mmCIF file of C-alpha atoms and ligand atoms in Angstrom:
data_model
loop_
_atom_site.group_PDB
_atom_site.id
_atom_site.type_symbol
_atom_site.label_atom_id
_atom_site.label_comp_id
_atom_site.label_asym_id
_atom_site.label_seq_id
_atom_site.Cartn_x
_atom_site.Cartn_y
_atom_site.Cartn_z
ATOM 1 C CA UNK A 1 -13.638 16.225 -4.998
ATOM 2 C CA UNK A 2 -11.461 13.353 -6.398
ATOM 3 C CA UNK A 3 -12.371 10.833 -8.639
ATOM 4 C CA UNK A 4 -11.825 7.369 -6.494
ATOM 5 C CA UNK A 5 -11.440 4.273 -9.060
ATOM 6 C CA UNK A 6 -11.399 1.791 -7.104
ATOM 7 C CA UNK A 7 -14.680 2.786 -5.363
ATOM 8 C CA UNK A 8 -16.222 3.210 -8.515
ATOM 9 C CA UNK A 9 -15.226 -0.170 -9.917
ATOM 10 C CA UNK A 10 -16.852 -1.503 -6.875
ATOM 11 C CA UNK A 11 -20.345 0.279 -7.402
ATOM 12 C CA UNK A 12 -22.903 -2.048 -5.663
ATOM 13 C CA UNK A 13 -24.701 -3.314 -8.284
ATOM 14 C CA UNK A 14 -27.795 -4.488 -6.707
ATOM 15 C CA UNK A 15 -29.962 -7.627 -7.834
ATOM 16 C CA UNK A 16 -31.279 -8.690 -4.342
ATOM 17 C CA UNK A 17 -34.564 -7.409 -5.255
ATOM 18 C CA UNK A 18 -37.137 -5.057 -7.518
ATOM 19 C CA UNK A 19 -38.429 -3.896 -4.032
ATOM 20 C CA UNK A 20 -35.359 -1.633 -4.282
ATOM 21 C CA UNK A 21 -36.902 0.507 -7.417
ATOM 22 C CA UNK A 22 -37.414 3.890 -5.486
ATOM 23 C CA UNK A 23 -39.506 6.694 -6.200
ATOM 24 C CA UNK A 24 -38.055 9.263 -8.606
ATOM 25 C CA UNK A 25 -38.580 12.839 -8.514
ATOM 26 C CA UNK A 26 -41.618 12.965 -10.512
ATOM 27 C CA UNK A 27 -43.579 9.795 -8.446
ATOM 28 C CA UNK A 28 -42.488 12.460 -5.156
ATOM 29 C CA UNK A 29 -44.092 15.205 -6.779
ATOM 30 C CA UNK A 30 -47.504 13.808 -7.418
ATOM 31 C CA UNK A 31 -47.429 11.670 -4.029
ATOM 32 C CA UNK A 32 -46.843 15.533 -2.588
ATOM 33 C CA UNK A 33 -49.790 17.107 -4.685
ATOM 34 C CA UNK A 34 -51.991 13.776 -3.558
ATOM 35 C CA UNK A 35 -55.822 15.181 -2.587
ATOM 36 C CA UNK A 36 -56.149 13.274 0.287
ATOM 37 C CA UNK A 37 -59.231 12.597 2.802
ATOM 38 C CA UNK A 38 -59.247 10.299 6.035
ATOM 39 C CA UNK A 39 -59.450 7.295 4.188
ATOM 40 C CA UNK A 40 -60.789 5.546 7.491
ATOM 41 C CA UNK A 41 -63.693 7.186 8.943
ATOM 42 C CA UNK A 42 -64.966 8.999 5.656
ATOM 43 C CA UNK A 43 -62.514 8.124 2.358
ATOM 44 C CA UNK A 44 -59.553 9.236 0.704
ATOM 45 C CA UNK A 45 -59.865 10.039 -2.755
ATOM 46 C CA UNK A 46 -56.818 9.094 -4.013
ATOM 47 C CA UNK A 47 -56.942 5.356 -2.856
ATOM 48 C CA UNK A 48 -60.774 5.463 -3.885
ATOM 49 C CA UNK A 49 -59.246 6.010 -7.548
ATOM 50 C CA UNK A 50 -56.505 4.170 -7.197
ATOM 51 C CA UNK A 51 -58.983 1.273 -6.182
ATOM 52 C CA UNK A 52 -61.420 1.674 -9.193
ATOM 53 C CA UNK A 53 -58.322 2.033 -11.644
ATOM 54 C CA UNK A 54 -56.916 -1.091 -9.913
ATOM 55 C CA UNK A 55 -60.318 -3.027 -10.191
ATOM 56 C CA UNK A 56 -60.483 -2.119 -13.738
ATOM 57 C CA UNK A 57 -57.330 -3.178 -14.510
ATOM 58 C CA UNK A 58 -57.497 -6.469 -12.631
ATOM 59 C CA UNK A 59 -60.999 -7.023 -14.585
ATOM 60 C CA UNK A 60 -62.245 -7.572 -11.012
ATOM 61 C CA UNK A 61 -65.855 -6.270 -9.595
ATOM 62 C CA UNK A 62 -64.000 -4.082 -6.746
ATOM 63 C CA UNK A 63 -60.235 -3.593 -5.339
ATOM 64 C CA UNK A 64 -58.596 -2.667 -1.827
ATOM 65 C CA UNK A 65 -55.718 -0.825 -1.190
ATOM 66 C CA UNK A 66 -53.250 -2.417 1.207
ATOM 67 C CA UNK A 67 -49.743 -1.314 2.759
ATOM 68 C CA UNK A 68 -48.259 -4.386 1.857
ATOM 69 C CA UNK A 69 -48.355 -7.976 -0.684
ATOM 70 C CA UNK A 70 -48.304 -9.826 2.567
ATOM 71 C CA UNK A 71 -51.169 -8.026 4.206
ATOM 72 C CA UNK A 72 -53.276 -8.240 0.315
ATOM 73 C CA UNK A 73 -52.310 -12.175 0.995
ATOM 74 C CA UNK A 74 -53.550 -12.448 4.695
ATOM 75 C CA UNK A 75 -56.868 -10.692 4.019
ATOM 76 C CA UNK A 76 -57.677 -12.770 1.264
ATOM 77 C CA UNK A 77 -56.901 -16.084 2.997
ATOM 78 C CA UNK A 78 -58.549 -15.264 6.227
ATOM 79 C CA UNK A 79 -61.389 -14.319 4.229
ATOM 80 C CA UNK A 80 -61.688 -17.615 2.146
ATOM 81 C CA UNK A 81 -60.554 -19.918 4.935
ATOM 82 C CA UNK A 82 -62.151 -21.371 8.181
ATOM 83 C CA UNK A 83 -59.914 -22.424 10.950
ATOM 84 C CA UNK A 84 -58.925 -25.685 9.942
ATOM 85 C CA UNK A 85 -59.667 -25.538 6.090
ATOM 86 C CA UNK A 86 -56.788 -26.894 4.558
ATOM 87 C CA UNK A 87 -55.513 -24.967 1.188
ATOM 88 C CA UNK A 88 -53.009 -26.122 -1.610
ATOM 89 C CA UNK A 89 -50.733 -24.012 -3.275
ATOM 90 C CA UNK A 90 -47.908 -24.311 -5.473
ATOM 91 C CA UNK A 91 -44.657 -25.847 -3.797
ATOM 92 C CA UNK A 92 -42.377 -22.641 -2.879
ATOM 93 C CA UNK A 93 -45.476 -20.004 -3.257
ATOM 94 C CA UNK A 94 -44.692 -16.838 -0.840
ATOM 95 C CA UNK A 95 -47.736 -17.693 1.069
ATOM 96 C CA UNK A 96 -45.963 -21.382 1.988
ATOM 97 C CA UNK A 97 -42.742 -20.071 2.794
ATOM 98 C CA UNK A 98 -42.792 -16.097 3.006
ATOM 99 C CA UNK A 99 -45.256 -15.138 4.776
ATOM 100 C CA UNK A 100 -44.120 -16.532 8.403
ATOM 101 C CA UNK A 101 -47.115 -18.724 8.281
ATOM 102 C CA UNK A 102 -49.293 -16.316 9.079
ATOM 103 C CA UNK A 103 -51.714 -18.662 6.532
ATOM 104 C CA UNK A 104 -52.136 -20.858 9.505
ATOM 105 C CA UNK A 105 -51.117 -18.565 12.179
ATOM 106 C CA UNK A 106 -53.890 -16.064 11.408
ATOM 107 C CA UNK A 107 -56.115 -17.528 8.697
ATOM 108 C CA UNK A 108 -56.339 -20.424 10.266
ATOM 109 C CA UNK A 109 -55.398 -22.393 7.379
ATOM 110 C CA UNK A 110 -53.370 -25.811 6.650
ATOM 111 C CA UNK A 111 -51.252 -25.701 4.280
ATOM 112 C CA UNK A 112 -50.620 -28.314 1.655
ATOM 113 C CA UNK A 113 -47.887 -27.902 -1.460
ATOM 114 C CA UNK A 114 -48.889 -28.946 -5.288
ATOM 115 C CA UNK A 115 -46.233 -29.942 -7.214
ATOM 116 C CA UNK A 116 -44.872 -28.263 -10.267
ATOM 117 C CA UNK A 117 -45.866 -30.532 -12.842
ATOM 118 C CA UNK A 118 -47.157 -28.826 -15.488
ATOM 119 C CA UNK A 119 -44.028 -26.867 -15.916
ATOM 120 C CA UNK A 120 -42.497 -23.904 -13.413
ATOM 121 C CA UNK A 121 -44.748 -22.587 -10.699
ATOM 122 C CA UNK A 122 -47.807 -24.450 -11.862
ATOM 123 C CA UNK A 123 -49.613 -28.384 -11.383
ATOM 124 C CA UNK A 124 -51.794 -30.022 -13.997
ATOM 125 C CA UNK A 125 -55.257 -30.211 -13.423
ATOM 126 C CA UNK A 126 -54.886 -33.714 -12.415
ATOM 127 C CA UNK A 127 -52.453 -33.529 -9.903
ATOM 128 C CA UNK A 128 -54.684 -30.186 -8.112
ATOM 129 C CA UNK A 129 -57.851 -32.507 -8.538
ATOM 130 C CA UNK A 130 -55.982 -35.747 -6.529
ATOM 131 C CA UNK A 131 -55.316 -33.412 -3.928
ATOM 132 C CA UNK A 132 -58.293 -32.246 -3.214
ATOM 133 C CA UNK A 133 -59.309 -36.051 -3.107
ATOM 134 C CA UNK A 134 -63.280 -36.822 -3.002
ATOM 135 C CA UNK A 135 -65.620 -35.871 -0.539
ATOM 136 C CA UNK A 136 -66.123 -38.219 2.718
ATOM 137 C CA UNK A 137 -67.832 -38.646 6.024
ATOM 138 C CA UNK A 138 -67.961 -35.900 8.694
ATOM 139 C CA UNK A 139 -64.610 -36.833 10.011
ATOM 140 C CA UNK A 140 -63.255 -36.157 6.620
ATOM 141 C CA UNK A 141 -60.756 -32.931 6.024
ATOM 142 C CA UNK A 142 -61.986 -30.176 4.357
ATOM 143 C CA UNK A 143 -60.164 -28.345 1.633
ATOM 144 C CA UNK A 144 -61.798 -25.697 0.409
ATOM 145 C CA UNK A 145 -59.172 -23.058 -1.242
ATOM 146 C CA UNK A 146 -56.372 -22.828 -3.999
ATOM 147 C CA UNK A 147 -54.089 -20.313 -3.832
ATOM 148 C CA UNK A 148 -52.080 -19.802 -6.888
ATOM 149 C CA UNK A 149 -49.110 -17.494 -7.834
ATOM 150 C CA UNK A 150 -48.344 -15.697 -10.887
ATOM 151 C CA UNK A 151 -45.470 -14.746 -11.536
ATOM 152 C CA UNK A 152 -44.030 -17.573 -9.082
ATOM 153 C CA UNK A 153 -41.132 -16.346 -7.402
ATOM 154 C CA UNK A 154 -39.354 -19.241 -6.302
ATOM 155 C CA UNK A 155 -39.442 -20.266 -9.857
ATOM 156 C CA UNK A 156 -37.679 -17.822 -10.962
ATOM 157 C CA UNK A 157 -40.730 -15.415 -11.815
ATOM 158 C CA UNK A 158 -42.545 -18.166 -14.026
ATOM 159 C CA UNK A 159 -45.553 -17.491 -15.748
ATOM 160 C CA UNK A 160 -49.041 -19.234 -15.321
ATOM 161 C CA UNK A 161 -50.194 -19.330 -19.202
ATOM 162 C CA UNK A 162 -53.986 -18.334 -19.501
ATOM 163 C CA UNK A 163 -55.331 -21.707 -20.928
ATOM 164 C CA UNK A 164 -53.753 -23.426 -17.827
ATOM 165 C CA UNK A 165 -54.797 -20.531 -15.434
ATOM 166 C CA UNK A 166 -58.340 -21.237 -16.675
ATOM 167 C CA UNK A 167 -58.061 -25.323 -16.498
ATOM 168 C CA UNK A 168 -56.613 -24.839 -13.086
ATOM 169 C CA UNK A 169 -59.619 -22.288 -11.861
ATOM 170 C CA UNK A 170 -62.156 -24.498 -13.430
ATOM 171 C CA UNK A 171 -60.587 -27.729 -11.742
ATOM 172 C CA UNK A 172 -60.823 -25.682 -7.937
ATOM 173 C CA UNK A 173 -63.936 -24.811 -8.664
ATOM 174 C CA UNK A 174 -66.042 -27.802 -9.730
ATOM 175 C CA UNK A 175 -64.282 -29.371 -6.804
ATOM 176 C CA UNK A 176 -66.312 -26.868 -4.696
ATOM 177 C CA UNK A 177 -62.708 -24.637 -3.757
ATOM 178 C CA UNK A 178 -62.245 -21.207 -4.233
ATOM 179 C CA UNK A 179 -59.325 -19.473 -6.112
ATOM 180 C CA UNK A 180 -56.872 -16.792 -4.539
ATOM 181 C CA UNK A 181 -54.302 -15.575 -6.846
ATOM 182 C CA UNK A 182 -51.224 -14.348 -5.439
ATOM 183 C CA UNK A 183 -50.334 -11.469 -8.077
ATOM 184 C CA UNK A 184 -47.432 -9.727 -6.161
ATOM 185 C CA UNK A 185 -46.024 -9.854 -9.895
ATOM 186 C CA UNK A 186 -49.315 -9.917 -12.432
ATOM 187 C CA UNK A 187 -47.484 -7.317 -14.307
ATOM 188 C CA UNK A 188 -44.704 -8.974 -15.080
ATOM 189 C CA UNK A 189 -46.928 -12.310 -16.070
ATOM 190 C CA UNK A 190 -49.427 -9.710 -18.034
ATOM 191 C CA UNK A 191 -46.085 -8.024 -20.395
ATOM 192 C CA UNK A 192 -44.443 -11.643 -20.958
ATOM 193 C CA UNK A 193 -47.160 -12.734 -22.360
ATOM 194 C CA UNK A 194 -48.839 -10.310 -23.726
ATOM 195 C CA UNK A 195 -52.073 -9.782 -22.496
ATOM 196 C CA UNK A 196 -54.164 -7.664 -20.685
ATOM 197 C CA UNK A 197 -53.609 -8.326 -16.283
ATOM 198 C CA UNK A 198 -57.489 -8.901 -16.450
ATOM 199 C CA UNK A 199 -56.902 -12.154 -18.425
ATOM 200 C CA UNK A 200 -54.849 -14.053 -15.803
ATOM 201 C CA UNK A 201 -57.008 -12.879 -13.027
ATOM 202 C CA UNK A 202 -60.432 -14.805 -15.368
ATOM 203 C CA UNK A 203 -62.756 -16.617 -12.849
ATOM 204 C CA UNK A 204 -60.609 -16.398 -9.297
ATOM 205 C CA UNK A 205 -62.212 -15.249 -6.249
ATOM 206 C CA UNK A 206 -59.612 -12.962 -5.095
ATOM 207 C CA UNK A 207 -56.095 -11.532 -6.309
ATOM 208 C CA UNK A 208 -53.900 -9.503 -4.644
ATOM 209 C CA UNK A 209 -50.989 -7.380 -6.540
ATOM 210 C CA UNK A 210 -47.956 -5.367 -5.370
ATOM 211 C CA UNK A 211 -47.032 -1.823 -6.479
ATOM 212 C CA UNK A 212 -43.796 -1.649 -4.339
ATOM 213 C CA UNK A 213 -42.307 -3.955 -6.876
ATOM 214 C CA UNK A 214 -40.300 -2.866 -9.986
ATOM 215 C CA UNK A 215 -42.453 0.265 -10.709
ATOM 216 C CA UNK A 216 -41.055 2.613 -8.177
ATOM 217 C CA UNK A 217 -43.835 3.059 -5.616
ATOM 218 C CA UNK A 218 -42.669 3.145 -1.735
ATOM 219 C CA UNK A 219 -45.566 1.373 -0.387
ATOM 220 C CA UNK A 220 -48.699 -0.241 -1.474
ATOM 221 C CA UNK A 221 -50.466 -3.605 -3.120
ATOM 222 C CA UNK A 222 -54.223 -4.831 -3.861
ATOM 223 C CA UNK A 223 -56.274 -6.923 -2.803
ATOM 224 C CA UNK A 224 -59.617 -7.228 -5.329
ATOM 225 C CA UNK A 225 -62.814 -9.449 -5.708
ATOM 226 C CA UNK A 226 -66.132 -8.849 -5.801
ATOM 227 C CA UNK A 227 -67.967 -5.951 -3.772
ATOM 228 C CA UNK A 228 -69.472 -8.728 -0.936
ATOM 229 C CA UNK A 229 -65.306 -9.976 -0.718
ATOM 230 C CA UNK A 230 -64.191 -6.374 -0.362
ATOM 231 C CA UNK A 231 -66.383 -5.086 2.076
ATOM 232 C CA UNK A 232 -65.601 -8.149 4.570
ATOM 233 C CA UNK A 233 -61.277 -7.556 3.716
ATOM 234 C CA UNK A 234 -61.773 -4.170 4.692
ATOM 235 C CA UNK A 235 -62.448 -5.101 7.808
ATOM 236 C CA UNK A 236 -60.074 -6.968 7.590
ATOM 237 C CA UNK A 237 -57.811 -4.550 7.188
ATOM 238 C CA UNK A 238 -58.608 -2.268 9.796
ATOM 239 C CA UNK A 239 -58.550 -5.288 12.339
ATOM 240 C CA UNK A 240 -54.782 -6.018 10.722
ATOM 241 C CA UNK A 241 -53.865 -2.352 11.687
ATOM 242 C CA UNK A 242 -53.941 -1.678 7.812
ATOM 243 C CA UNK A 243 -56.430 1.818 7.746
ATOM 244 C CA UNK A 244 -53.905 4.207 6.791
ATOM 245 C CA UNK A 245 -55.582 7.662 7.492
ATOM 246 C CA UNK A 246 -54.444 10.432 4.072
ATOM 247 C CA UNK A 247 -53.130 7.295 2.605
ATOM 248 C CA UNK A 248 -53.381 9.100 -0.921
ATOM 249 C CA UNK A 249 -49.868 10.124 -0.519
ATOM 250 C CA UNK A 250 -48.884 6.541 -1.086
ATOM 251 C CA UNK A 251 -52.175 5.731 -3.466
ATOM 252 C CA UNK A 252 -50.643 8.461 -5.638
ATOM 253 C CA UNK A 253 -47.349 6.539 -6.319
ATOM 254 C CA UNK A 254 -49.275 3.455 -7.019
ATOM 255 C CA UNK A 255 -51.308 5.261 -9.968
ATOM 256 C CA UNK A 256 -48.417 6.036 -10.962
ATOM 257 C CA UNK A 257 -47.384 2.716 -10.830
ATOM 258 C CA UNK A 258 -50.400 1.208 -13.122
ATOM 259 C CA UNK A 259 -48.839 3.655 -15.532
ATOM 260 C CA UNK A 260 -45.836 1.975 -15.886
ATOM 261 C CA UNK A 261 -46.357 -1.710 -16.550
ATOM 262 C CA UNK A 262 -45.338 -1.795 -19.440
ATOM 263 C CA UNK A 263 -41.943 -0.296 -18.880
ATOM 264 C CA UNK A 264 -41.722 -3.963 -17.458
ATOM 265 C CA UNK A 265 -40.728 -5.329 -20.612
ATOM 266 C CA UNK A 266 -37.038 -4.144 -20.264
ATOM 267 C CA UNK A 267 -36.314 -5.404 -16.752
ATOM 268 C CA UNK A 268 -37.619 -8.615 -18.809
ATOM 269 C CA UNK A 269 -34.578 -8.075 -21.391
ATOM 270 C CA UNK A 270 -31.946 -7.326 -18.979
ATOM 271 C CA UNK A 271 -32.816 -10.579 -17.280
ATOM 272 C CA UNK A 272 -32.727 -12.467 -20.403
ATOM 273 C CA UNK A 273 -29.218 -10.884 -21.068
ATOM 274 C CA UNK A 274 -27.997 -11.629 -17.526
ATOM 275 C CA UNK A 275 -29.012 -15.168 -18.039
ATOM 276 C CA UNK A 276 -27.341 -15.422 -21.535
ATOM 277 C CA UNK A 277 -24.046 -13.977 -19.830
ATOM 278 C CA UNK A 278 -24.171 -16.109 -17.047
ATOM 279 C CA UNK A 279 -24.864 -18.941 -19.309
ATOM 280 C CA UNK A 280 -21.932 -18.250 -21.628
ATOM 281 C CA UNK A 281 -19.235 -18.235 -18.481
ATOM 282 C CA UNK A 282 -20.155 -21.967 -17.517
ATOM 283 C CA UNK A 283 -23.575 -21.177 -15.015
ATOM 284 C CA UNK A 284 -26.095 -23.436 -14.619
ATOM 285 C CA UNK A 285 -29.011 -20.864 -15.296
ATOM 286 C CA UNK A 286 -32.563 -21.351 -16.876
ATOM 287 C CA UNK A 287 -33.935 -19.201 -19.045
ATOM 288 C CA UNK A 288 -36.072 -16.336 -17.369
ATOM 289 C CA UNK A 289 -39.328 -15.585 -18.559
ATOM 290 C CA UNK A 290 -39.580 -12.203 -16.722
ATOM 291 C CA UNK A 291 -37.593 -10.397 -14.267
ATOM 292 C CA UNK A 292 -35.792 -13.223 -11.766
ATOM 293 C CA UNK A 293 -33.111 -15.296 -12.759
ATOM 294 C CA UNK A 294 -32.359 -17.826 -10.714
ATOM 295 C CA UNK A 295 -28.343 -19.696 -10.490
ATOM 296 C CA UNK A 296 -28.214 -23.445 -9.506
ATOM 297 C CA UNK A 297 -24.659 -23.346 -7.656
ATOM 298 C CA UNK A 298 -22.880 -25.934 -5.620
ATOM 299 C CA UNK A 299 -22.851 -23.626 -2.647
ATOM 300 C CA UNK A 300 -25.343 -21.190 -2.507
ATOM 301 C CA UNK A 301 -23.627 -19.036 0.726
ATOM 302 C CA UNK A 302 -19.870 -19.034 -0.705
ATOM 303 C CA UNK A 303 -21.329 -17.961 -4.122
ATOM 304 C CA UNK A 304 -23.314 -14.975 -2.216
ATOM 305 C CA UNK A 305 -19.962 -13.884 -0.536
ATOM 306 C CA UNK A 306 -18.063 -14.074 -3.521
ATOM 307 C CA UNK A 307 -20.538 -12.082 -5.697
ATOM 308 C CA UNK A 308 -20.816 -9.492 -2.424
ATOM 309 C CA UNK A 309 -16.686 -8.804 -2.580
ATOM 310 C CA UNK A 310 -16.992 -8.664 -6.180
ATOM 311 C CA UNK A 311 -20.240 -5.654 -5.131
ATOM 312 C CA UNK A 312 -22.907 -7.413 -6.611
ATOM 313 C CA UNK A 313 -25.934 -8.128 -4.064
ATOM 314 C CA UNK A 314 -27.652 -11.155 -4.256
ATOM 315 C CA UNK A 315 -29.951 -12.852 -2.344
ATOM 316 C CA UNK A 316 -30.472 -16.312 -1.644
ATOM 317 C CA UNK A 317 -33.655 -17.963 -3.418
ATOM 318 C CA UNK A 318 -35.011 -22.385 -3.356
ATOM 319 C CA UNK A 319 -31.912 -23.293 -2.471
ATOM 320 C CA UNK A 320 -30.671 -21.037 -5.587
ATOM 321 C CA UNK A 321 -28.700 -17.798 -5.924
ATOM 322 C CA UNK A 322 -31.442 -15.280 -6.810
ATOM 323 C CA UNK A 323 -30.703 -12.448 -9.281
ATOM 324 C CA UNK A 324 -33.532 -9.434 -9.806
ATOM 325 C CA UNK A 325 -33.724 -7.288 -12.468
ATOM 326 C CA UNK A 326 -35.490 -4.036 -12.068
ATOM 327 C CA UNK A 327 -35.653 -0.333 -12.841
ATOM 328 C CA UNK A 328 -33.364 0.802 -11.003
ATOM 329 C CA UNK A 329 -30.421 -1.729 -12.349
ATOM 330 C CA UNK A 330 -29.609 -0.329 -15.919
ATOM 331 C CA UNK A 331 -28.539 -2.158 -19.191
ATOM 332 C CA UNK A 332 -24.898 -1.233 -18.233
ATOM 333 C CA UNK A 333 -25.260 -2.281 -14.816
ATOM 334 C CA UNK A 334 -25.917 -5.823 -16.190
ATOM 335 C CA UNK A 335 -22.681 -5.288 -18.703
ATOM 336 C CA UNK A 336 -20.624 -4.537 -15.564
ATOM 337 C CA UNK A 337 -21.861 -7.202 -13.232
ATOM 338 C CA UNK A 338 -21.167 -9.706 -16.386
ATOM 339 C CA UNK A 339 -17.577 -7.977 -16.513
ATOM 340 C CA UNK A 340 -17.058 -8.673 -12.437
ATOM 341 C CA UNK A 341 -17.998 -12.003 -12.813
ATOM 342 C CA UNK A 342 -15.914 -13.060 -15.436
ATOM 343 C CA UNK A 343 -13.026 -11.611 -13.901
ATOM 344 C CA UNK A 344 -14.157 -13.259 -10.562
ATOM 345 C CA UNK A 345 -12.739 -16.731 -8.784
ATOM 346 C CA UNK A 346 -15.650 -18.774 -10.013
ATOM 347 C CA UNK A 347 -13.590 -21.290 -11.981
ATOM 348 C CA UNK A 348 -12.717 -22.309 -8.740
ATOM 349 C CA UNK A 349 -16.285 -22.698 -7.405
ATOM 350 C CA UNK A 350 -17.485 -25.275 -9.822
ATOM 351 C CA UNK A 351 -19.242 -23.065 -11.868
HETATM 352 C C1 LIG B 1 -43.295 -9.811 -2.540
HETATM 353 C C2 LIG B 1 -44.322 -10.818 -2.646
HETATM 354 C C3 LIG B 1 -45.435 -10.786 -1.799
HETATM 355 C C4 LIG B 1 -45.578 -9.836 -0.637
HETATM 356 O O1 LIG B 1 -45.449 -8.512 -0.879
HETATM 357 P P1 LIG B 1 -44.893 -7.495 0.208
HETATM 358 O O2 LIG B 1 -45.431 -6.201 -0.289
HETATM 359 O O3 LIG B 1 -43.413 -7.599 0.189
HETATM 360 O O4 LIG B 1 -45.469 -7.861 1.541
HETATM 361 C C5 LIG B 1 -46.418 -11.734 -2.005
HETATM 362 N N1 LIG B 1 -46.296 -12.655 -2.965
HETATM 363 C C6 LIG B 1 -45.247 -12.733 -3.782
HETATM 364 C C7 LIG B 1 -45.195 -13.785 -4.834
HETATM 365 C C8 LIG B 1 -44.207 -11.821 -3.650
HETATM 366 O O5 LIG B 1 -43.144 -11.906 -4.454
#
């Protein structure tokens, strides 16, 4: 076999997302020596563990394993919400905007953004507490659930701090709302700031949490809350098409998973070097607290074509160009795409 430069120099280098992280031969092997059960009509073992692990972790009563963020998301909202209910969240949060509005769709809900003014992903108390407004006559809207996100994606994987977590879930709650919190990335959130997952999750009603992201697993997130909350999103689930019979195959690589939070921490570097480089030839970048870092450009679709010819996948992100760090893109990776970049037409571009 020859050795072909100029494919090499043109390695994909892949940001668009830590989705891509793919099991290695060692998650395969224990997802292939899984003990599994029929995890609908009787129970699987491995997703029961995986569950009471995930529980534990979260610092949550009881957990529920689910194929996908989305699904962990939908189960939770239809759960909290009646038809009609209407529910803030955080402009941009993936239940707003990713989700196909399956919030109001299938929970029923209407949806109503909070702005960011407390910093990145998050409102102050005061601004959540004038949505919410006072209570009123029969004829009077109901709002009755705040759905947070931490990390928030669309900020660039910002992080809820705990004080303003707990002002936040003590605001929605003496206004009579409950809390979901959107925890795709509660990992990431727990390693930046150094504490335990269970702190950020203090006092909600629900959070869900993904395992497909940045840890390697193929498949699988959470959904957790109390034993009464679990019990009516496993139904849930099975309605949503969601029972997954010897699902311990997958539970398996989500144990795995939990084992490798903190592993985290250098996807949280390479960002912050990514950032610096980016920042150092002329682009408008902020500085990432975790894993995302997000590029303000003057056109967000030319910039995506130019990075693709230059082999580095991006995706589009808030009217941003998105950049994800993750296992699977290594410290050199991040050298080379800096390389590309500086040797790329940007100057041209504005940047
Ligand atoms: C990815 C993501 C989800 C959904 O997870 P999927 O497993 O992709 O369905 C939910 N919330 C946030 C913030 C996410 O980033």
């Amino acid at each position: 076999m020859t050795f072909d430069a100029t494919v090499s120099a043109r390695r994909p280098l892949d940001f668009r997302s830590d989705t891509l992280t793919r099991p290695d031969e060692h998650m395969r092997s224990v997802m292939a020596k899984a003990e599994v059960g029929d995890n609908v009509i009787d129970v699987d073992p491995t997703i029961r563990r995986l569950e009471e692990r995930a529980a534990d972790v979260l610092g949550m009563p009881a957990a529920l394993w689910t194929p996908s963020g989305t699904m962990a998301n939908l189960i939770a909202l239809s759960t909290h919400l009646r038809r009609g209910d209407r529910f803030l969240a955080p402009r941009g949060a993936h239940v707003l905007v990713n989700e196909l509005g399956s919030a109001a769709w299938l929970a029923g809900g209407m949806p109503d953004p909070l702005e960011h003014d407390a910093g990145p992903g998050r409102p102050t108390p005061q601004t959540l507490r004038a949505a919410v407004g006072g209570s009123g006559p029969y004829y009077t809207l109901r709002t009755t659930l705040l759905s947070l996100e931490n990390t928030h994606n669309a900020s660039g994987g910002a992080v809820i701090p705990p004080e303003e977590h707990d002002q936040l879930v003590a605001t929605a709650h003496e206004a009579g709302l409950r809390v979901h919190l959107d925890g795709a990335r509660i990992w990431n959130a727990a390693v930046a700031l150094g504490v335990p997952p269970a702190t950020l999750t203090a006092g909600v009603d629900s959070v869900s949490a993904c395992f497909s992201k940045g840890l390697g697993a193929p498949v699988g997130s959470v959904v957790a809350g109390s034993e009464e909350f679990v019990e009516q999103a496993r139904r849930m689930r099975q309605m949503l098409g969601g029972g997954v019979r010897q699902g311990g195959i997958l539970a398996a690589a989500c144990l795995l998973a939990l084992d490798r939070i903190d592993d985290l921490a250098a996807d949280h570097a390479k960002a912050a070097r990514l950032a610096a480089g980016l920042r150092e030839r002329g682009w408008d970048v902020t500085e990432p607290r975790t894993n995302i870092v997000l590029a303000g450009v003057a056109d967000v679709a030319a910039t995506l074509e130019t990075l693709r010819g230059l082999g580095i996948l991006t995706l589009p992100m808030a009217g941003k160009v998105r950049f994800v760090l993750h296992r699977d893109v290594t410290e050199d990776d991040v050298t080379e795409a800096l390389r590309r970049i500086e040797s790329g037409p940007f100057d041209k571009m504005g940047q």
